[in-house]
Structures are given as structure tokens and as C-alpha cells.
mmCIF file of C-alpha atoms and ligand atoms in Angstrom:
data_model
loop_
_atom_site.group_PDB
_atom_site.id
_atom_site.type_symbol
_atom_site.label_atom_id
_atom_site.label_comp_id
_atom_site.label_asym_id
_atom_site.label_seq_id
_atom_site.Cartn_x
_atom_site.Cartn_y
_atom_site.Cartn_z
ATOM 1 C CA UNK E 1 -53.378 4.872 -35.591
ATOM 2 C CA UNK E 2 -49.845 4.163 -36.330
ATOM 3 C CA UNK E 3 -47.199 3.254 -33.433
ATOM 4 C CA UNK E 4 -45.560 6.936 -34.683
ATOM 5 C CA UNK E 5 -48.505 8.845 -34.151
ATOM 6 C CA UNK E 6 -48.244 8.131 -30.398
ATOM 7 C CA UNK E 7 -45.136 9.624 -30.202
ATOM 8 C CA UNK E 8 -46.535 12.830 -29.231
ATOM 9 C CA UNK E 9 -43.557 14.969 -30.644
ATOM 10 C CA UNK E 10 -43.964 18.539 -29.870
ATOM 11 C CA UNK E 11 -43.076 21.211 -32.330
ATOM 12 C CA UNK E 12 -42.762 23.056 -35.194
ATOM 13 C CA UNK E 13 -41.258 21.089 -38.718
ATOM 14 C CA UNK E 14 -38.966 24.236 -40.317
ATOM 15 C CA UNK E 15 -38.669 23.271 -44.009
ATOM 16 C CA UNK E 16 -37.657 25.105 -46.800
ATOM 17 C CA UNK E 17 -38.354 25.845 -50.793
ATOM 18 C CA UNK E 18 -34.104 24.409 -51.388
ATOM 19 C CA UNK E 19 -31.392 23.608 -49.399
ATOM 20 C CA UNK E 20 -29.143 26.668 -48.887
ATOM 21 C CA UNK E 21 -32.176 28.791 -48.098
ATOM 22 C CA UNK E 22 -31.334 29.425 -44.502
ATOM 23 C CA UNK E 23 -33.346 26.740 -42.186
ATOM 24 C CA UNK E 24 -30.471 26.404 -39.645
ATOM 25 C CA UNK E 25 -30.004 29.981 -39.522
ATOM 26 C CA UNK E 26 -33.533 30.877 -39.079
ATOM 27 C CA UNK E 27 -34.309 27.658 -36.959
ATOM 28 C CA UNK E 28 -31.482 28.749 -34.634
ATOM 29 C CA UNK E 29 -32.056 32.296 -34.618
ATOM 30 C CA UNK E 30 -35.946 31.717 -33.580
ATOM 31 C CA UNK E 31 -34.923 29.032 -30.877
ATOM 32 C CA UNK E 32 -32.852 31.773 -29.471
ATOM 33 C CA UNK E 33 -35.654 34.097 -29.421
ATOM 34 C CA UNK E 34 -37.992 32.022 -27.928
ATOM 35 C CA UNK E 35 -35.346 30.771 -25.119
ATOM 36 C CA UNK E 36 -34.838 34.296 -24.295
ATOM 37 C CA UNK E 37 -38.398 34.653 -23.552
ATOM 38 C CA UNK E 38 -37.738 31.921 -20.919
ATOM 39 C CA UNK E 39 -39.859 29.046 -23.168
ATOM 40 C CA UNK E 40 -38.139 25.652 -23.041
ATOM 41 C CA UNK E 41 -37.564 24.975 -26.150
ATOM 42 C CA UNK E 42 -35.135 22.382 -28.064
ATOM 43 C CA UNK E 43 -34.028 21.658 -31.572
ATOM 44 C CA UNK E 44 -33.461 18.397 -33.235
ATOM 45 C CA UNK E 45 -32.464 17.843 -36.580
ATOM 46 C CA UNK E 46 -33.338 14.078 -37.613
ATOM 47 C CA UNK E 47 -30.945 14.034 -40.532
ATOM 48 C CA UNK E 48 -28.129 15.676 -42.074
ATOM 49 C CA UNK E 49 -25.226 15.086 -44.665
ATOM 50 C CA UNK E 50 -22.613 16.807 -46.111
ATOM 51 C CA UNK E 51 -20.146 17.148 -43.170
ATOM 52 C CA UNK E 52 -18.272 15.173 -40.538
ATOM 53 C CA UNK E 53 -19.899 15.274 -36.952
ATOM 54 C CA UNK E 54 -17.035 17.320 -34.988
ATOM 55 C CA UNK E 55 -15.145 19.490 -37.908
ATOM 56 C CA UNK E 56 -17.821 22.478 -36.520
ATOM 57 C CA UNK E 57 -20.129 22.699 -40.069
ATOM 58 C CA UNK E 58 -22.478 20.448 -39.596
ATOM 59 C CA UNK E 59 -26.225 21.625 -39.062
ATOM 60 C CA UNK E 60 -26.537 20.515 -35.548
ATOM 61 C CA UNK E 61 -23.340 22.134 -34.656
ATOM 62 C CA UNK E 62 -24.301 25.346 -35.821
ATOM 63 C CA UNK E 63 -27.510 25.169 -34.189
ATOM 64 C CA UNK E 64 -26.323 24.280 -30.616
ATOM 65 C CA UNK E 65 -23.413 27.449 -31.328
ATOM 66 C CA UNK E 66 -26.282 29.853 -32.338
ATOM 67 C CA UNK E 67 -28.897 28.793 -30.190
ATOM 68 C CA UNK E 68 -26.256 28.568 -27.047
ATOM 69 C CA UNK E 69 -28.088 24.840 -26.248
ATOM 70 C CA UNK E 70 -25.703 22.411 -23.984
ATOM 71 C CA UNK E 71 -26.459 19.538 -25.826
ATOM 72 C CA UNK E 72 -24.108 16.773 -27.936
ATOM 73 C CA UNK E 73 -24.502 17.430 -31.298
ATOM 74 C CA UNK E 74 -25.077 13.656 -31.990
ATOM 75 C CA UNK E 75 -28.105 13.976 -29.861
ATOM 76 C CA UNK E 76 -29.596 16.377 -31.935
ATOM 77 C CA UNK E 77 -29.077 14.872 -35.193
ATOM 78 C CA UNK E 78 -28.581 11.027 -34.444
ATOM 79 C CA UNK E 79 -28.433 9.972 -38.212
ATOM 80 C CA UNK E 80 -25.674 12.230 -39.602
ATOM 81 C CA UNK E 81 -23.636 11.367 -42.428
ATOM 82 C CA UNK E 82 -20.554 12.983 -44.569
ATOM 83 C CA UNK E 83 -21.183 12.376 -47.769
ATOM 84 C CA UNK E 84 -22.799 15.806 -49.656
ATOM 85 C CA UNK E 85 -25.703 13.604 -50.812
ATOM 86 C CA UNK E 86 -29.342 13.742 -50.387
ATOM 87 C CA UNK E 87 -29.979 11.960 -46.949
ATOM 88 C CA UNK E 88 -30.953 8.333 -48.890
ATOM 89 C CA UNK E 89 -28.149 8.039 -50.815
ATOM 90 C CA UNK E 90 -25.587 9.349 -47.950
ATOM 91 C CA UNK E 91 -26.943 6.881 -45.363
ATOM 92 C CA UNK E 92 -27.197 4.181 -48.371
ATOM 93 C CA UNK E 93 -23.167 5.143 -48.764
ATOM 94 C CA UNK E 94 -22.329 4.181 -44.983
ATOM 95 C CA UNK E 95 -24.459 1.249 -45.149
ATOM 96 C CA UNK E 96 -27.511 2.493 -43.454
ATOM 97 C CA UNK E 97 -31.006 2.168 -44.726
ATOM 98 C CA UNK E 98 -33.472 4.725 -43.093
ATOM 99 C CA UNK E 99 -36.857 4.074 -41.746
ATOM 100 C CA UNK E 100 -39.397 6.875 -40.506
ATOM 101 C CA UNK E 101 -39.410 4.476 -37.629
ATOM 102 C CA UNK E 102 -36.126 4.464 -36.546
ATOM 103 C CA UNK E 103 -35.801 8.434 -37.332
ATOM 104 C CA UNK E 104 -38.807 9.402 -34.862
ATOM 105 C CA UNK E 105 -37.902 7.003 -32.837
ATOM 106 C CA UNK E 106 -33.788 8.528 -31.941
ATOM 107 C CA UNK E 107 -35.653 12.122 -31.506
ATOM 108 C CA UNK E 108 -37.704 10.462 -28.478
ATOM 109 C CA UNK E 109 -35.256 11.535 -26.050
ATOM 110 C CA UNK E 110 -34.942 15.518 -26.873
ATOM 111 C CA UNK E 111 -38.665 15.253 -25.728
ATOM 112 C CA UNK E 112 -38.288 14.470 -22.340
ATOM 113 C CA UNK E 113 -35.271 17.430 -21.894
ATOM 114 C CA UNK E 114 -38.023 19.911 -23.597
ATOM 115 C CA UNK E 115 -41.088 21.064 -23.669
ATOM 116 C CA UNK E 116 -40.790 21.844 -27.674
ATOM 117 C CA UNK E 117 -38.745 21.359 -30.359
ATOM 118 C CA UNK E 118 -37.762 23.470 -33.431
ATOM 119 C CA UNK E 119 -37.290 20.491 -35.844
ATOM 120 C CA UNK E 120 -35.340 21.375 -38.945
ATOM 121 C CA UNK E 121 -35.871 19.794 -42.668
ATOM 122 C CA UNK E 122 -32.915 18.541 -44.695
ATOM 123 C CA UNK E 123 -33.236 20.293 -48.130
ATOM 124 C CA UNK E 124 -37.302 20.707 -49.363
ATOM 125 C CA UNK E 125 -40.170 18.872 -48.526
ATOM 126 C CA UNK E 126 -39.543 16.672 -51.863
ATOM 127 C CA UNK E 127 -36.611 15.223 -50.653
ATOM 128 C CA UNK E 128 -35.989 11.329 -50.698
ATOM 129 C CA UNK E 129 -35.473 10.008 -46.781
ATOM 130 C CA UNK E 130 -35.806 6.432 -46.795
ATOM 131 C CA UNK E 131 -36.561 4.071 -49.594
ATOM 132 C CA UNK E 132 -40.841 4.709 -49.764
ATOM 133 C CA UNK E 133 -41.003 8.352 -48.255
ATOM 134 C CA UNK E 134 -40.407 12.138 -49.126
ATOM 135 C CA UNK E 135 -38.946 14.784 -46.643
ATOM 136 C CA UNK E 136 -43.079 15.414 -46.208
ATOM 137 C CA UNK E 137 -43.808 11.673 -45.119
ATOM 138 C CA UNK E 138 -41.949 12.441 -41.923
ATOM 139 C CA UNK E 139 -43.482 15.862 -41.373
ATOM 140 C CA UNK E 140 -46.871 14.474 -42.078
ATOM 141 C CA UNK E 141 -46.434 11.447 -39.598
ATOM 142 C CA UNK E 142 -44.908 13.639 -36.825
ATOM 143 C CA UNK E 143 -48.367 15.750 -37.284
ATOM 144 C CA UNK E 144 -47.024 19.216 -36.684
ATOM 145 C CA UNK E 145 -47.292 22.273 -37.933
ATOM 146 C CA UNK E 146 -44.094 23.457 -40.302
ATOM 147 C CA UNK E 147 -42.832 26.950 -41.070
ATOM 148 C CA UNK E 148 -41.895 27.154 -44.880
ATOM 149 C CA UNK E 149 -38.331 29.513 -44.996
ATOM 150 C CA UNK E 150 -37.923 30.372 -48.296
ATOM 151 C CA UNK E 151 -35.551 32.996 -50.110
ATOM 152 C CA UNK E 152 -36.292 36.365 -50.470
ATOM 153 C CA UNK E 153 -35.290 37.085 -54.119
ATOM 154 C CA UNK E 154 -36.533 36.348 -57.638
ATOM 155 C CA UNK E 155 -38.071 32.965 -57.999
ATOM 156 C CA UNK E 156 -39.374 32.783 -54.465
ATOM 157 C CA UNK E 157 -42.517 32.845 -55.533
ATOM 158 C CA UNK E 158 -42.590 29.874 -57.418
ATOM 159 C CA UNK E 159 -40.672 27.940 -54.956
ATOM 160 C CA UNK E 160 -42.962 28.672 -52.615
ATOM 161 C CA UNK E 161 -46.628 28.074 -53.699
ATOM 162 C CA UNK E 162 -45.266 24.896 -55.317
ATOM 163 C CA UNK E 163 -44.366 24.084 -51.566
ATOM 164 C CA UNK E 164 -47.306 25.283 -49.759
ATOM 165 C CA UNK E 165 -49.241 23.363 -52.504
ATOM 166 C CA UNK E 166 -47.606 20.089 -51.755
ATOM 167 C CA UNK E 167 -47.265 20.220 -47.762
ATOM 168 C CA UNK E 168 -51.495 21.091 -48.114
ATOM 169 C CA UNK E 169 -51.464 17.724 -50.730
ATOM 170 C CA UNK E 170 -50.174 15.472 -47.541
ATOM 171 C CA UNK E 171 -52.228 17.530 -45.338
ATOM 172 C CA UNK E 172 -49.571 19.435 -43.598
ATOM 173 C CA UNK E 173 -50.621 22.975 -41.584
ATOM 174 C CA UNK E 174 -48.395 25.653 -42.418
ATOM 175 C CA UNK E 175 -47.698 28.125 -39.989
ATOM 176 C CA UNK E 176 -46.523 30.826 -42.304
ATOM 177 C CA UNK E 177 -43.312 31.738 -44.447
ATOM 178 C CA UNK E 178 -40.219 33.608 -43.442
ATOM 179 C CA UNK E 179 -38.250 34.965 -46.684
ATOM 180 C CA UNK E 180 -34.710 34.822 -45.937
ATOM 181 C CA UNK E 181 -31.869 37.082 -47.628
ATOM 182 C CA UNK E 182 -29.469 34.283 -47.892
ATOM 183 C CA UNK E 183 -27.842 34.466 -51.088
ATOM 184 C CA UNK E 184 -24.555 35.754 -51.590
ATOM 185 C CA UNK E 185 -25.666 37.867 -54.531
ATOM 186 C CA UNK E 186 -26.708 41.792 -53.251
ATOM 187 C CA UNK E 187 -30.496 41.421 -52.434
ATOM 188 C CA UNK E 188 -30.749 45.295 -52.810
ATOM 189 C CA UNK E 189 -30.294 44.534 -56.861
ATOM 190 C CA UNK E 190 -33.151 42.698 -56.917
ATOM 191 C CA UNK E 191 -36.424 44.429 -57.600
ATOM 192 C CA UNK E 192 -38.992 41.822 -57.036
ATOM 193 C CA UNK E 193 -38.009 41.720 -53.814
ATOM 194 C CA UNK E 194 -40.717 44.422 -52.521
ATOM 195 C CA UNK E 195 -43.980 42.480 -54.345
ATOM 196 C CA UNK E 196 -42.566 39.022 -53.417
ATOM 197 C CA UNK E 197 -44.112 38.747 -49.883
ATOM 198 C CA UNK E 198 -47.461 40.250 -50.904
ATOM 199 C CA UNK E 199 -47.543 38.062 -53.860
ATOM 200 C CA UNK E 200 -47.048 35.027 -51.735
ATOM 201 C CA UNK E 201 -49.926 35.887 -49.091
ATOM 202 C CA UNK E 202 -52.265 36.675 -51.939
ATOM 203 C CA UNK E 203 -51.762 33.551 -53.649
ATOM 204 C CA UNK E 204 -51.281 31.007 -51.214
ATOM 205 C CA UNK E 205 -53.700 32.766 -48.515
ATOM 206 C CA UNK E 206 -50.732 32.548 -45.843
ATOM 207 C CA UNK E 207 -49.166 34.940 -43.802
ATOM 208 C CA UNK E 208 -45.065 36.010 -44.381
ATOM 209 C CA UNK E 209 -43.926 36.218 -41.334
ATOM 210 C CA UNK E 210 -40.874 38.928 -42.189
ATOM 211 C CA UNK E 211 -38.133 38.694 -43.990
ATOM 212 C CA UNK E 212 -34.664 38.133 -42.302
ATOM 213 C CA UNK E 213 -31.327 40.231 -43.344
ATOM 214 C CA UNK E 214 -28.312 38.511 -44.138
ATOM 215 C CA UNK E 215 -25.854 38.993 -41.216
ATOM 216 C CA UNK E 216 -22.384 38.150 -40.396
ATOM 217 C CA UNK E 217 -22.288 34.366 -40.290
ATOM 218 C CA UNK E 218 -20.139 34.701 -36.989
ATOM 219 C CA UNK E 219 -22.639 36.605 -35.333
ATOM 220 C CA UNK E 220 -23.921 35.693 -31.599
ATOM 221 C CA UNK E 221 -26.445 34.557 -29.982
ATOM 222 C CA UNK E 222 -27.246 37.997 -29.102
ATOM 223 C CA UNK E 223 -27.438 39.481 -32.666
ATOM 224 C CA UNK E 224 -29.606 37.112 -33.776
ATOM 225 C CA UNK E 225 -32.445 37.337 -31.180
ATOM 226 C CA UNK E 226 -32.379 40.833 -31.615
ATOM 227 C CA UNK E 227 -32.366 40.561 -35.423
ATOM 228 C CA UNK E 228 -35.466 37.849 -35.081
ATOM 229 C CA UNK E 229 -37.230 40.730 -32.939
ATOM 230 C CA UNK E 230 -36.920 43.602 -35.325
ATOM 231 C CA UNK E 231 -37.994 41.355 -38.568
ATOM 232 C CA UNK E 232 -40.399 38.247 -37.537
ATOM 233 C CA UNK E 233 -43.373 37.987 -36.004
ATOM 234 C CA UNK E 234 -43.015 35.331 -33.087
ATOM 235 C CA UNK E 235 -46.649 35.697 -32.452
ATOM 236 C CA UNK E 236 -48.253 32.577 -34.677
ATOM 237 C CA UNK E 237 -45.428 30.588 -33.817
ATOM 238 C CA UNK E 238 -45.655 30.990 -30.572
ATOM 239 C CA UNK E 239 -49.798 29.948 -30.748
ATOM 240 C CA UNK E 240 -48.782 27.081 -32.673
ATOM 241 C CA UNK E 241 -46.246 25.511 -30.500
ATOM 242 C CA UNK E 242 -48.945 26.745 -27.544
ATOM 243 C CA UNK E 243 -51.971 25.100 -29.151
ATOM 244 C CA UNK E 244 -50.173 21.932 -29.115
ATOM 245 C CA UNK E 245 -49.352 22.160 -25.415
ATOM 246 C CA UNK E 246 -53.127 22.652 -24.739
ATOM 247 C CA UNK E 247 -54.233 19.343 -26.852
ATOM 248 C CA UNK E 248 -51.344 17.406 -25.830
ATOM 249 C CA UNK E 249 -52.909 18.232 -21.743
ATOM 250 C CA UNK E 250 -56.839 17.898 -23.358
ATOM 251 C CA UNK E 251 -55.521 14.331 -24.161
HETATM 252 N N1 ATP G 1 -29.654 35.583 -42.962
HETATM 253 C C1 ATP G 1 -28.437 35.085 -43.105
HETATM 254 N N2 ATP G 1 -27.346 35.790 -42.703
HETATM 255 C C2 ATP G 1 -26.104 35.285 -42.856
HETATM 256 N N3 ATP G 1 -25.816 34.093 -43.394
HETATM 257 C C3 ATP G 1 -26.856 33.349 -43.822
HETATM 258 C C4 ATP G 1 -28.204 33.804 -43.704
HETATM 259 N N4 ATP G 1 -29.009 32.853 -44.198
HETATM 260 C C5 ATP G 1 -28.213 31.868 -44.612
HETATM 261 N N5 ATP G 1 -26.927 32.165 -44.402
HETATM 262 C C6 ATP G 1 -25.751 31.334 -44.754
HETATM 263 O O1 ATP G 1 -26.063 30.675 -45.972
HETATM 264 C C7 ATP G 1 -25.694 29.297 -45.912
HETATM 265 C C8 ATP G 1 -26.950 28.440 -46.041
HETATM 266 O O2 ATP G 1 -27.808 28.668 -44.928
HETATM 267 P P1 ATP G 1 -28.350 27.466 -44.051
HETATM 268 O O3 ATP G 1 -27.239 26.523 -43.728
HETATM 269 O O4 ATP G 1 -29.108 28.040 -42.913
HETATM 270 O O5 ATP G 1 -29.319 26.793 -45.142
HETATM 271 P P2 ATP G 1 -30.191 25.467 -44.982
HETATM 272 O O6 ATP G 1 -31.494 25.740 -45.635
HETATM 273 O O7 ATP G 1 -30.201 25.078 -43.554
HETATM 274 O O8 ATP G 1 -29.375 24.396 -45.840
HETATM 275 P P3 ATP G 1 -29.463 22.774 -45.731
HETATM 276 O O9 ATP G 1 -30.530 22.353 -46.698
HETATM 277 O O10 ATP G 1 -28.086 22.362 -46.151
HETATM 278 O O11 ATP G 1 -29.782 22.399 -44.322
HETATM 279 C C9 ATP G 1 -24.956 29.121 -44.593
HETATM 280 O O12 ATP G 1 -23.577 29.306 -44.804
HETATM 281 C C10 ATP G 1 -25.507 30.229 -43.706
HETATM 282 O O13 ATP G 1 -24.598 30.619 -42.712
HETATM 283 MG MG1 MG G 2 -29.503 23.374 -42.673
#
């Protein structure tokens, strides 16, 4: 066994089919709802690019303003870069070569301030994180279960079974989809949207979760929890982060 897999990092992995798909929003939104329900639960993002650490857009900002979390932004994502690059080549830009090591490693702290974490992807699971490993390297190697977000509208499908097939490749659980209605196009236009969620469960043998409405980006914390409520179930998310608990005590 590998010096990683002792770690013992609680959580669920929240990936997606893209970047832009919505994993902050829906990875903030559930925290919320689950922190509302009294469970102790954290979120760590262990890399992100495309914005400078203080300007208020990067992902762990918006997470800790969503979520309502007192934490330091740098302590949820500790590698966090400004260039609008995949995560290799925007470390690789500052001068900083990333290693699965040192990325589980900075996320050891979170763990002792929660019982669970909501861990969110950068991009898909295909992304390139150091020089020898994917985005599903570090997934697989944290050995949780992830929740696939993915967008509601034409192409989903697609997206989608091409990630559930390659998370199953590496030997990832999947804990089920969420479709998300993040584009900026009108949704309502769209008429594969009603088959898309059934198509998805019938060929990939998974359960979609809901799918989640686009709301005000501004919106608080309050708006989202109730907006998780009315459109996800929380039920096999909550078992998964549960049935973790229970091993983790089992030994
Ligand atoms: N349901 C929604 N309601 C309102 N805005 C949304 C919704 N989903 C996504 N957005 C907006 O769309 C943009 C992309 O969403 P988000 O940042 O959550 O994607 P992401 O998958 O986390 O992207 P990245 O790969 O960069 O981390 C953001 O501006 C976000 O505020
Ligand atoms: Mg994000």
C-alpha cells in the first residue's frame, strides 16, 4: 500500500464532464445543505487556476462565500495559480512542478477541522495534474467515491458515459450524476433535455441525482440549500460519505 493510501481522506471527489459545468456551484450548494443538517462537513479544492487568490473569483473563494465556511481560502486550495491554464502548465508557469504527493499531502490539515470533505475536480477527470497523472490518478489514489456533475443540455449524454466509462477504467465508484443548467444559452430551448437523464441511467446503470436550475449567481447561502432540497436527492450522498465513516471506525 502506498504512503497516500494511509491518508485516510474522507469524502466525496465532485468532478465533472468540462470545466464550466458547475462543480463549485453544485459542490458549494450541497456543502451548504449538508451543514444545515448539522453534518460537519468541509471542502477543499487541491488545485485551481485561472484567477488571483484574493480578487474574489477564484474557486475556493466562491466556495467558502456560498458555503458560509470560516476558512482562508489558501487553506482550501493550497496550490492555486493565475494563469487560465490547465493546472500542469499553470503551476509549470510559476515554477512549480506538482506531485500527487505533495497535493494530498497540503489537504491533510482540512481533515482534522472536519469530519468530511466535499473535494472539487479542476476541469474533467482527463485533465493533466502533474507530469505522469490525469485528474483521475488523484481521485483514484484518494479512494473515494466521486459525484459526476455534468450539464443538462444536448451533448450531456456523451460527455457523460465517456466519463462514467473512464472513472470505472481506474476503478473509481461513482455515486451518481447531477445535470446542471449552467449554460448561458435558455435551457427551456432545448428539447433533449427531458430524455437526457433517463438516457444516462439506462446506459450507464447510474442514478441522476436531479437536475439543478440556473440561479442568480449572487444568490445566498440560503437560496441554494433550499434550491439543493427541492431538486437533488441528498440521500446516496449522504450513505456514501456515511459508509466511509463506518469503515474508517471498522479499521
Ligand atoms: N446552476 C447555476 N446557477 C447559476 N450560475 C451557475 C450555475 N451553474 C454554474 N453557474 C455559473 O457558471 C459558471 C461556471 O460554473 P462553475 O464555476 O461552478 O463551473 P466549474 O465546473 O466549477 O468550472 P471549473 O472547471 O473552472 O472549476 C460560473 O460563473 C457559475 O457561477
Ligand atoms: Mg470550479
Amino acid at each position: 500500500m502506498s504512503r497516500l493510501r494511509d491518508a485516510s481522506i474522507r469524502g466525496l471527489f465532485v468532478t465533472g464532464t468540462d470545466t464550466d459545468v458547475g462543480k463549485t456551484i453544485l459542490t458549494a450548494a450541497i456543502t451548504a445543505a449538508l451543514r444545515a443538517e448539522g453534518l460537519n462537513v468541509g471542502v477543499w479544492k487541491p488545485v485551481q487556476s485561472g484567477a488571483r487568490l484574493g480578487s474574489g473569483l477564484t474557486d475556493s473563494e466562491r466556495l467558502l462565500q456560498i458555503t458560509g465556511i470560516d476558512e482562508r481560502p489558501e487553506a482550501v486550495a493550497p496550490f492555486s495559480f493565475e494563469a487560465p491554464l490547465t493546472p500542469l502548465l499553470a503551476a509549470k508557469q510559476e515554477g512549480v512542478t506538482l506531485t500527487l504527493t505533495e497535493l494530498i499531502d497540503a489537504g491533510i490539515p482540512l481533515t482534522k477541522r472536519y469530519d468530511t470533505l466535499l473535494i472539487e475536480g479542476a476541469g474533467g477527470v482527463a485533465v493533466p495534474l502533474t507530469n505522469d497523472n490525469l485528474m483521475v490518478d488523484l481521485i483514484s489514489e484518494l479512494r473515494i467515491p466521486t459525484l459526476i456533475i455534468a450539464r443538462s443540455s444536448l451533448g450531456t449524454i456523451n460527455h457523460t458515459l465517456l466519463t462514467v466509462s473512464f472513472l470505472r477504467n481506474c476503478g473509481v465508484q461513482i455515486t451518481g450524476i447531477i445535470l446542471n443548467d449552467s449554460e448561458w444559452s435558455e435551457p427551456l430551448d432545448d428539447p433533449s433535455i427531458a430524455s437526457n437523464a433517463e438516457l444516462i441511467e439506462q446506459y450507464s446503470g447510474l442514478k441522476v441525482l436531479g437536475r439543478f436550475p440556473r440561479l442568480h449567481a449572487d444568490s445566498h447561502s440560503e437560496m441554494w440549500i433550499h434550491t439543493v432540497r427541492q431538486t437533488i436527492q441528498l440521500g446516496p450522498i449522504r450513505e456514501a460519505l456515511a459508509d466511509q465513516k463506518l469503515s474508517h471506525i471498522g479499521g
